[in-house]
mmCIF file of C-alpha atoms in Angstrom:
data_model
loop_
_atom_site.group_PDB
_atom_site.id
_atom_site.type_symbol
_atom_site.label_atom_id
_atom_site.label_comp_id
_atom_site.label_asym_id
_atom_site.label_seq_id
_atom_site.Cartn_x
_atom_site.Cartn_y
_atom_site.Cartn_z
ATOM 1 C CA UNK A 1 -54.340 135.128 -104.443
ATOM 2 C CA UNK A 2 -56.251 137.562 -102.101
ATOM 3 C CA UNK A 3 -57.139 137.692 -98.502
ATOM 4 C CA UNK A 4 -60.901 136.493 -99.084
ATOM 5 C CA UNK A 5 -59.567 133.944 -101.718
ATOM 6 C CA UNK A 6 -56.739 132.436 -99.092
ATOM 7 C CA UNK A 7 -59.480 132.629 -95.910
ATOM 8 C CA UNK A 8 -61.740 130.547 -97.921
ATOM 9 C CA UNK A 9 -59.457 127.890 -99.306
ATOM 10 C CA UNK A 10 -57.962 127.601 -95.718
ATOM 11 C CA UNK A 11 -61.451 127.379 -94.496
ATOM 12 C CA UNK A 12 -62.343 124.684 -96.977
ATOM 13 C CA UNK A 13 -59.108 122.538 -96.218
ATOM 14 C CA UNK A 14 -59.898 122.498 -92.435
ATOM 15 C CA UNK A 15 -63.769 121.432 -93.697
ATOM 16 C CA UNK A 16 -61.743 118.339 -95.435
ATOM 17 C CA UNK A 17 -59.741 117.379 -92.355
ATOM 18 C CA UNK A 18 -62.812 117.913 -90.026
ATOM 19 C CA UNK A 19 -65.256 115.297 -92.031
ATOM 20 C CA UNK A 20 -61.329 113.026 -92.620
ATOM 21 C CA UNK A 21 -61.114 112.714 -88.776
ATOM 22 C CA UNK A 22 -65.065 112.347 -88.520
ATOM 23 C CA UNK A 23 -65.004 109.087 -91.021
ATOM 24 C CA UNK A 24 -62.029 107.708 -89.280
ATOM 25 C CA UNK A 25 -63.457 108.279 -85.786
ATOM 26 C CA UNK A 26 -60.851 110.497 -84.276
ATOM 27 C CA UNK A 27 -63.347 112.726 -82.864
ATOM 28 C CA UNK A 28 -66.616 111.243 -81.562
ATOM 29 C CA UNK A 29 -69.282 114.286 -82.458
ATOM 30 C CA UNK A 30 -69.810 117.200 -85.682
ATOM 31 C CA UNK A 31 -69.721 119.745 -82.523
ATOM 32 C CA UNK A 32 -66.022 118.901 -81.613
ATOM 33 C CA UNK A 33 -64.494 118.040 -84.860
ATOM 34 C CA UNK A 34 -65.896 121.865 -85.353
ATOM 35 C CA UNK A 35 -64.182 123.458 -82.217
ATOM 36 C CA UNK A 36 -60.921 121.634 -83.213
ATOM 37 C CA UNK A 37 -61.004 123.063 -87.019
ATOM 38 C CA UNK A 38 -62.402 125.989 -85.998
ATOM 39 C CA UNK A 39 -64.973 126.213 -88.765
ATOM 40 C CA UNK A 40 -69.270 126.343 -87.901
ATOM 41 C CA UNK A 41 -70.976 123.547 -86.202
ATOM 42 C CA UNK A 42 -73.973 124.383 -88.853
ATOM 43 C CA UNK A 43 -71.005 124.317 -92.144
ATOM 44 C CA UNK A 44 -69.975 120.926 -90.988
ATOM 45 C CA UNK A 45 -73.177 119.163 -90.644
ATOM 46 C CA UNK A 46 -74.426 119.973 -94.169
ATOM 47 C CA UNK A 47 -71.121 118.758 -95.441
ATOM 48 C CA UNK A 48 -71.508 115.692 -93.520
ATOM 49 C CA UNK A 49 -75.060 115.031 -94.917
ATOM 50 C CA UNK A 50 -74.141 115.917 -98.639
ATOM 51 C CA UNK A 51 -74.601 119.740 -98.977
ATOM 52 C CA UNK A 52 -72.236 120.313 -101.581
ATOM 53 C CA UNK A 53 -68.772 122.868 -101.183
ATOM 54 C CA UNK A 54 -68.992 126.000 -103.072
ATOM 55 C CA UNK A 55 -66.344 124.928 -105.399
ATOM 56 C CA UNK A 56 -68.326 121.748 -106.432
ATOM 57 C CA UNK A 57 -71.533 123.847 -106.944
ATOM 58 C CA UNK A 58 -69.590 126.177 -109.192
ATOM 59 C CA UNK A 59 -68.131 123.175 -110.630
ATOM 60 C CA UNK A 60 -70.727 123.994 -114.262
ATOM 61 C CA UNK A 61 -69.149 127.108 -114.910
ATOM 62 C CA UNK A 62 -65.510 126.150 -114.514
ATOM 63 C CA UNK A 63 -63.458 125.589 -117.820
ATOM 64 C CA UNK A 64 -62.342 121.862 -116.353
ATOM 65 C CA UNK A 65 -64.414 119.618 -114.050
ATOM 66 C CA UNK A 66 -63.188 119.038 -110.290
ATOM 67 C CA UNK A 67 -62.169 115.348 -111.559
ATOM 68 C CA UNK A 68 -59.851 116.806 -114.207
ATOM 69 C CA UNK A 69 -58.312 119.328 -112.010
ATOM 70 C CA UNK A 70 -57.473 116.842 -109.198
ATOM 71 C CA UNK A 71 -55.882 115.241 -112.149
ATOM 72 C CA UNK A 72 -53.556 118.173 -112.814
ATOM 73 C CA UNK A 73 -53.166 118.564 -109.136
ATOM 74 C CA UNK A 74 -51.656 115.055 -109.143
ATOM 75 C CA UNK A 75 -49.401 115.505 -111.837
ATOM 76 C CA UNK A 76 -48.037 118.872 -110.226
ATOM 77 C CA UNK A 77 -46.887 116.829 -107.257
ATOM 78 C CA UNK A 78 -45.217 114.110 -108.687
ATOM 79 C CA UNK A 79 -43.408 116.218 -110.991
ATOM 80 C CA UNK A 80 -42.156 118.716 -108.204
ATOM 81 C CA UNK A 81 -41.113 115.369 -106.351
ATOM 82 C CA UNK A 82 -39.210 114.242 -109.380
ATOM 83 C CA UNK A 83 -37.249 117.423 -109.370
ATOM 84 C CA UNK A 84 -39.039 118.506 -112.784
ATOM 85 C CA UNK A 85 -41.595 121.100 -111.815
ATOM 86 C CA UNK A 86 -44.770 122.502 -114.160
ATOM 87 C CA UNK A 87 -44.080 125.936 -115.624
ATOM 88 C CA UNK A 88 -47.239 128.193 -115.853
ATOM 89 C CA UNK A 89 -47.027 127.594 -119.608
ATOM 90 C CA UNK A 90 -46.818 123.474 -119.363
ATOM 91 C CA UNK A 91 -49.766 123.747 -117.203
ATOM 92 C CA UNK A 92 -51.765 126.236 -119.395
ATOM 93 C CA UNK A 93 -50.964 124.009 -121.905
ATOM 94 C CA UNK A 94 -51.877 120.387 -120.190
ATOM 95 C CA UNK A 95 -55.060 121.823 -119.415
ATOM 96 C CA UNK A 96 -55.538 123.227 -122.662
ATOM 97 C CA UNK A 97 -55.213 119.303 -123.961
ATOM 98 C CA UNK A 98 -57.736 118.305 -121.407
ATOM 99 C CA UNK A 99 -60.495 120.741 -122.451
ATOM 100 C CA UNK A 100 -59.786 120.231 -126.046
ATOM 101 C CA UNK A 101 -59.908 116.426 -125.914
ATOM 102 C CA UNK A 102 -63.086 116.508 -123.796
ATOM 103 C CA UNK A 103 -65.210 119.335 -126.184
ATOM 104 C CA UNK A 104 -63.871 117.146 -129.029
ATOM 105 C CA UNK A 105 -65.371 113.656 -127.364
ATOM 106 C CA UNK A 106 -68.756 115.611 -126.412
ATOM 107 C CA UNK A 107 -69.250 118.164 -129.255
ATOM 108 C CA UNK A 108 -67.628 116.040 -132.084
ATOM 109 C CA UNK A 109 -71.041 117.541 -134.531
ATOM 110 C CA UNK A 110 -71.029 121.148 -133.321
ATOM 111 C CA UNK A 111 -67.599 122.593 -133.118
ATOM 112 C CA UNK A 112 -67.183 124.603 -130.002
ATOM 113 C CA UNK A 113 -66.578 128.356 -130.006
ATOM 114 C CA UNK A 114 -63.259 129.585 -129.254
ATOM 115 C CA UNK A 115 -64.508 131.588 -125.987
ATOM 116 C CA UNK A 116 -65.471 128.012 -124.373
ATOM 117 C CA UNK A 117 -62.432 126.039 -125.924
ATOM 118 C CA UNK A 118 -59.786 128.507 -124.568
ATOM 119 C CA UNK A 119 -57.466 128.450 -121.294
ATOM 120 C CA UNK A 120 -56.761 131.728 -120.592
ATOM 121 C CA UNK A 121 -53.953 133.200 -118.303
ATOM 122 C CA UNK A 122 -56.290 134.011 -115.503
ATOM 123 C CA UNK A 123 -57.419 130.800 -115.433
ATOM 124 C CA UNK A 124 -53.840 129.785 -113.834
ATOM 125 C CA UNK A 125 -54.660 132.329 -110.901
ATOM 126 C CA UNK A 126 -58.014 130.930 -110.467
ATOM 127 C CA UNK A 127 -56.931 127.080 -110.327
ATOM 128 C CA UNK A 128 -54.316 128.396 -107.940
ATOM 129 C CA UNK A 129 -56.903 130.000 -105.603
ATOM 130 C CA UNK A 130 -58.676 126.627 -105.679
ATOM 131 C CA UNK A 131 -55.954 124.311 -104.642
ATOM 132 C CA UNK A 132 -54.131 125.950 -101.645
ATOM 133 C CA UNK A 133 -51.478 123.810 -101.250
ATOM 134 C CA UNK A 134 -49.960 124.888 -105.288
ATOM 135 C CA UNK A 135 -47.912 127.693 -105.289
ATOM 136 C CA UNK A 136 -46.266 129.588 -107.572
ATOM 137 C CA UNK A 137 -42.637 130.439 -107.014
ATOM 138 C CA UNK A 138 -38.961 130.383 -108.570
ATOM 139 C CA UNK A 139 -37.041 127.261 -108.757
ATOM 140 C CA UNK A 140 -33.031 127.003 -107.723
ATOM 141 C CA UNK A 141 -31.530 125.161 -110.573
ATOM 142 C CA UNK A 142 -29.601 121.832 -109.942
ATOM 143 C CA UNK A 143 -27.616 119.897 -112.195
ATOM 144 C CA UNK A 144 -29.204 116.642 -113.814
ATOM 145 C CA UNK A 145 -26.060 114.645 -113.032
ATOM 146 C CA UNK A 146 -25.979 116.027 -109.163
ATOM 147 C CA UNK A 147 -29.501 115.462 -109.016
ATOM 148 C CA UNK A 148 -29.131 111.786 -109.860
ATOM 149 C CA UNK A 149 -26.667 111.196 -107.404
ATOM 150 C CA UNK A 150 -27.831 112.989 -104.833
ATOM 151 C CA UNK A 151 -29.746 110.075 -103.113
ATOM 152 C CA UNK A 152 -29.816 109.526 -99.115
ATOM 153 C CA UNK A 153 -27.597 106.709 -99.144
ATOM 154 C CA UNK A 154 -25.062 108.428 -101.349
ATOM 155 C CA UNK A 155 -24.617 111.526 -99.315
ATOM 156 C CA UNK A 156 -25.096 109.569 -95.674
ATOM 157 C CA UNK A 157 -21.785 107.043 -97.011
ATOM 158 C CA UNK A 158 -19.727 109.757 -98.329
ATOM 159 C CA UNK A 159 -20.027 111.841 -95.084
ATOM 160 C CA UNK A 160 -19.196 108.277 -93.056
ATOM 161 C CA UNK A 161 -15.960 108.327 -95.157
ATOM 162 C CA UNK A 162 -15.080 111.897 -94.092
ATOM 163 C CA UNK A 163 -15.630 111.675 -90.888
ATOM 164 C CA UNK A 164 -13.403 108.740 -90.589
ATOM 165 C CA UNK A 165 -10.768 110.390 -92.428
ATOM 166 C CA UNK A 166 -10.438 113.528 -90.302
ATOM 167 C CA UNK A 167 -10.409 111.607 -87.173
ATOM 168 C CA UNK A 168 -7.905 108.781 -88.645
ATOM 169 C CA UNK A 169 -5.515 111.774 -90.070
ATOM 170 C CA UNK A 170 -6.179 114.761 -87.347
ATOM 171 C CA UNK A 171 -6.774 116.725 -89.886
ATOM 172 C CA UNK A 172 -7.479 120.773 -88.805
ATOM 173 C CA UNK A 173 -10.707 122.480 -90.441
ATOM 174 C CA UNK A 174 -8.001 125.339 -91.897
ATOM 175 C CA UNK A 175 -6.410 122.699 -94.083
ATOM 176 C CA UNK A 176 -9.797 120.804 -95.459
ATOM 177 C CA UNK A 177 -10.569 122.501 -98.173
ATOM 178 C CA UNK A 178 -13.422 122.038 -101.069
ATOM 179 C CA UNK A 179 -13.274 122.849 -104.811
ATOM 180 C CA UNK A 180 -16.563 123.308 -106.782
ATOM 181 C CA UNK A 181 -16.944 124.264 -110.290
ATOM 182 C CA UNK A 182 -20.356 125.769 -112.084
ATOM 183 C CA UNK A 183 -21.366 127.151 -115.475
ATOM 184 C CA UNK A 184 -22.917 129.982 -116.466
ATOM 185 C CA UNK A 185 -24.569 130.543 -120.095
ATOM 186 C CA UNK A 186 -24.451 134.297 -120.694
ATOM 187 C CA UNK A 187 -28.105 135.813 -120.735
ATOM 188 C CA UNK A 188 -29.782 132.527 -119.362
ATOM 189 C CA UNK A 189 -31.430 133.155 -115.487
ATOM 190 C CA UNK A 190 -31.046 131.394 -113.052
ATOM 191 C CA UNK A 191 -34.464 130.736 -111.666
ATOM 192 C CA UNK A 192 -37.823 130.243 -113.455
ATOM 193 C CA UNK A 193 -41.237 130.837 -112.153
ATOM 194 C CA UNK A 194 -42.563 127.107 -111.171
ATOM 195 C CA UNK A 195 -45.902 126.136 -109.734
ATOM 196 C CA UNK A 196 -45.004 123.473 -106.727
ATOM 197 C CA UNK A 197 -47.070 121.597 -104.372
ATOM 198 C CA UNK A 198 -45.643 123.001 -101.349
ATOM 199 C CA UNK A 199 -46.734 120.234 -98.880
ATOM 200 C CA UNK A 200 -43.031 118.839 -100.668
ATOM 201 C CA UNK A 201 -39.504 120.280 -99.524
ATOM 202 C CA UNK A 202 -38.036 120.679 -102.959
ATOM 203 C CA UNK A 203 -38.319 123.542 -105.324
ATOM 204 C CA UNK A 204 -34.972 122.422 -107.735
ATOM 205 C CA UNK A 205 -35.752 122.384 -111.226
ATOM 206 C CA UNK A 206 -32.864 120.042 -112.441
ATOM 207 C CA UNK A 207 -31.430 121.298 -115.704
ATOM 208 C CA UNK A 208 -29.894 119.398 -118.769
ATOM 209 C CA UNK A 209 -26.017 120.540 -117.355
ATOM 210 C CA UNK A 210 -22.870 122.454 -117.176
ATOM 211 C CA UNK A 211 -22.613 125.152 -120.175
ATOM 212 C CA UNK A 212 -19.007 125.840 -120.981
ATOM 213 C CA UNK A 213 -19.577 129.876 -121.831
ATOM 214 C CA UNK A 214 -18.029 131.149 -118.496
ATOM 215 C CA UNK A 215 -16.424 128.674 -116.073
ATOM 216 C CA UNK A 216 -16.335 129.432 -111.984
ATOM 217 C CA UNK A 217 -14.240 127.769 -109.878
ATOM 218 C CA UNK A 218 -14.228 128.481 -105.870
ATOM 219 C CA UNK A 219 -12.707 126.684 -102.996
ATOM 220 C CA UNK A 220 -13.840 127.291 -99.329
ATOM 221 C CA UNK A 221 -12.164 125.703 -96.429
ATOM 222 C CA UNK A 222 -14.137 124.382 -93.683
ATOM 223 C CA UNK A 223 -13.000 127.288 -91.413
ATOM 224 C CA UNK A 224 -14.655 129.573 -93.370
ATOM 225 C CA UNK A 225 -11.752 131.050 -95.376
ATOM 226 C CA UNK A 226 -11.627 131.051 -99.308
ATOM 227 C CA UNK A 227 -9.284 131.255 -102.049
ATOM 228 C CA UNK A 228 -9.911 133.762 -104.964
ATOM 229 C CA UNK A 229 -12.536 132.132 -107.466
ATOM 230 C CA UNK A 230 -10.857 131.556 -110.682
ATOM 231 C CA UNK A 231 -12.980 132.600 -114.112
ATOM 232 C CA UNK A 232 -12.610 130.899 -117.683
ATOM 233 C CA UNK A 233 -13.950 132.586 -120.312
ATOM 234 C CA UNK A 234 -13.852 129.749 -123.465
ATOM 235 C CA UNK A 235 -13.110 132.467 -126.453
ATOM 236 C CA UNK A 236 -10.591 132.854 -129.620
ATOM 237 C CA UNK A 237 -9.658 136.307 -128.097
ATOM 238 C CA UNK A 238 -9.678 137.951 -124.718
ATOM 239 C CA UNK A 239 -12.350 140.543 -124.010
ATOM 240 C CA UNK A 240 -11.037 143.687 -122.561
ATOM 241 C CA UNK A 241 -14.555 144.067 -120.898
ATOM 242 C CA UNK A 242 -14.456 140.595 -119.393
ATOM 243 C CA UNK A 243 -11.506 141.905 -116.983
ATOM 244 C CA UNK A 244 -11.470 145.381 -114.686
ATOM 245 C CA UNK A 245 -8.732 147.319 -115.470
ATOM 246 C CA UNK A 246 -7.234 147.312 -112.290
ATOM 247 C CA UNK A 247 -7.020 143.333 -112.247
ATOM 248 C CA UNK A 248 -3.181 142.515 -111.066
ATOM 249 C CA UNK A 249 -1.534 141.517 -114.348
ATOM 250 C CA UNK A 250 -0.284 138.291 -112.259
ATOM 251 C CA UNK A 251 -3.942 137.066 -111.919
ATOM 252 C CA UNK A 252 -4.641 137.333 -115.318
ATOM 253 C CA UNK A 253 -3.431 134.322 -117.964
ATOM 254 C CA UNK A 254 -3.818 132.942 -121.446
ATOM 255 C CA UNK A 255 -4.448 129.661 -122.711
ATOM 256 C CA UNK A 256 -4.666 129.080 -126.898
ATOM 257 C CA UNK A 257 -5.409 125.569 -126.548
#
């Protein structure tokens, strides 16, 4: 998105809040709803008796209607709430479905041409610029099974319990010490570009689970120390490449089973 592109969709979202706070009376006159937003006295008034936005008067030439895109816009925030975000390629393709279903209802005697029945990539960048508050970014996987459980009331009880604990034992931070374990599936990244509505917190994109291709496990203490991590490689026969040659011979060990 450019600079003229993010000026005018931030100008347009304070034109929404200003004629919001007008209808529910929070300010009294056009002239200071305008100072507040800091948009024109004259902009506001012809919104407020009907003058249409600039994206609503380009609404003709746009591939989807402003009804359908709200539509999209809805379904991008309850799926990044869900911990499921849109890909650009689900979203190219759910808007794809849109246009063809509609062209197919209206033009169901005259097939369209392929120029006016086609999402292309741009258009992605283009909704974007329309709908500030999507963004496009990289999601931090998390685990469908931590994901599940990782509920307020879950967490907020389990951290009740600890606290008890280390003030019912005495225990010191040097001795408290936590183990976690994580796959990694060799070649597979770790983040994928996501398109979020960012007036959420999350950004997760929870993923189907553990692979069992290279096995990390790491233990911190809550002093801030840490043991070595240990690495399991799940193979028939060890991979000289897997381990530096100047690995300790003591830290290295074999398991057939």
């Amino acid at each position: 998105m450019d600079q003229k592109s993010s000026n005018h969709n931030e100008s347009e979202d304070n034109i929404q809040k200003a004629i919001e706070s007008l209808k529910n009376k929070r300010f009294t006159s056009i002239r200071s709803a305008a100072i507040h937003f800091k948009i024109p006295k004259s902009t506001l008034t012809n919104r407020m008796a009907g003058r249409q936005s600039r994206s609503q008067s380009h609404e003709s030439f746009q591939k989807l209607s402003n009804a359908e895109e709200k539509t999209l816009v809805r379904w991008i925030s309850r799926l990044t709430a869900t911990g499921y975000p849109a890909t650009p390629g689900l979203l190219k393709e759910m808007a794809q479905e849109i246009l063809n279903q509609r062209v197919i209802f209206a033009s169901s005697s005259t097939p369209p041409s392929f120029q006016s029945n086609h999402i292309g990539q741009r258009w992605i960048y283009r909704f974007l610029d329309r709908y500030p508050k999507l963004k496009g970014t990289y999601s931090r996987k998390l685990e469908s099974a931590r994901h599940k459980e990782a509920t307020f009331e879950t967490i907020s009880a389990w951290y009740s319990t600890f606290q008890a604990r280390i003030e019912e034992r005495h225990y010191e931070l040097k001795n408290i010490y936590n183990m976690d374990e994580i796959g990694y599936a060799v070649g597979e990244t770790e983040s994928t570009r996501i398109i979020v509505d960012s007036t959420l917190k999350s950004n997760w994109k929870v993923t189907a689970g553990k692979q069992e291709w290279i096995t990390v496990l790491e233990c911190v203490n809550a002093d801030g120390g840490s043991l070595p991590p240990m690495i399991i490689f799940k193979a028939q026969n060890t991979n000289t490449a897997w381990i530096p040659t100047n690995t300790p011979s003591k830290l290295v060990f074999l398991n057939k089973q």
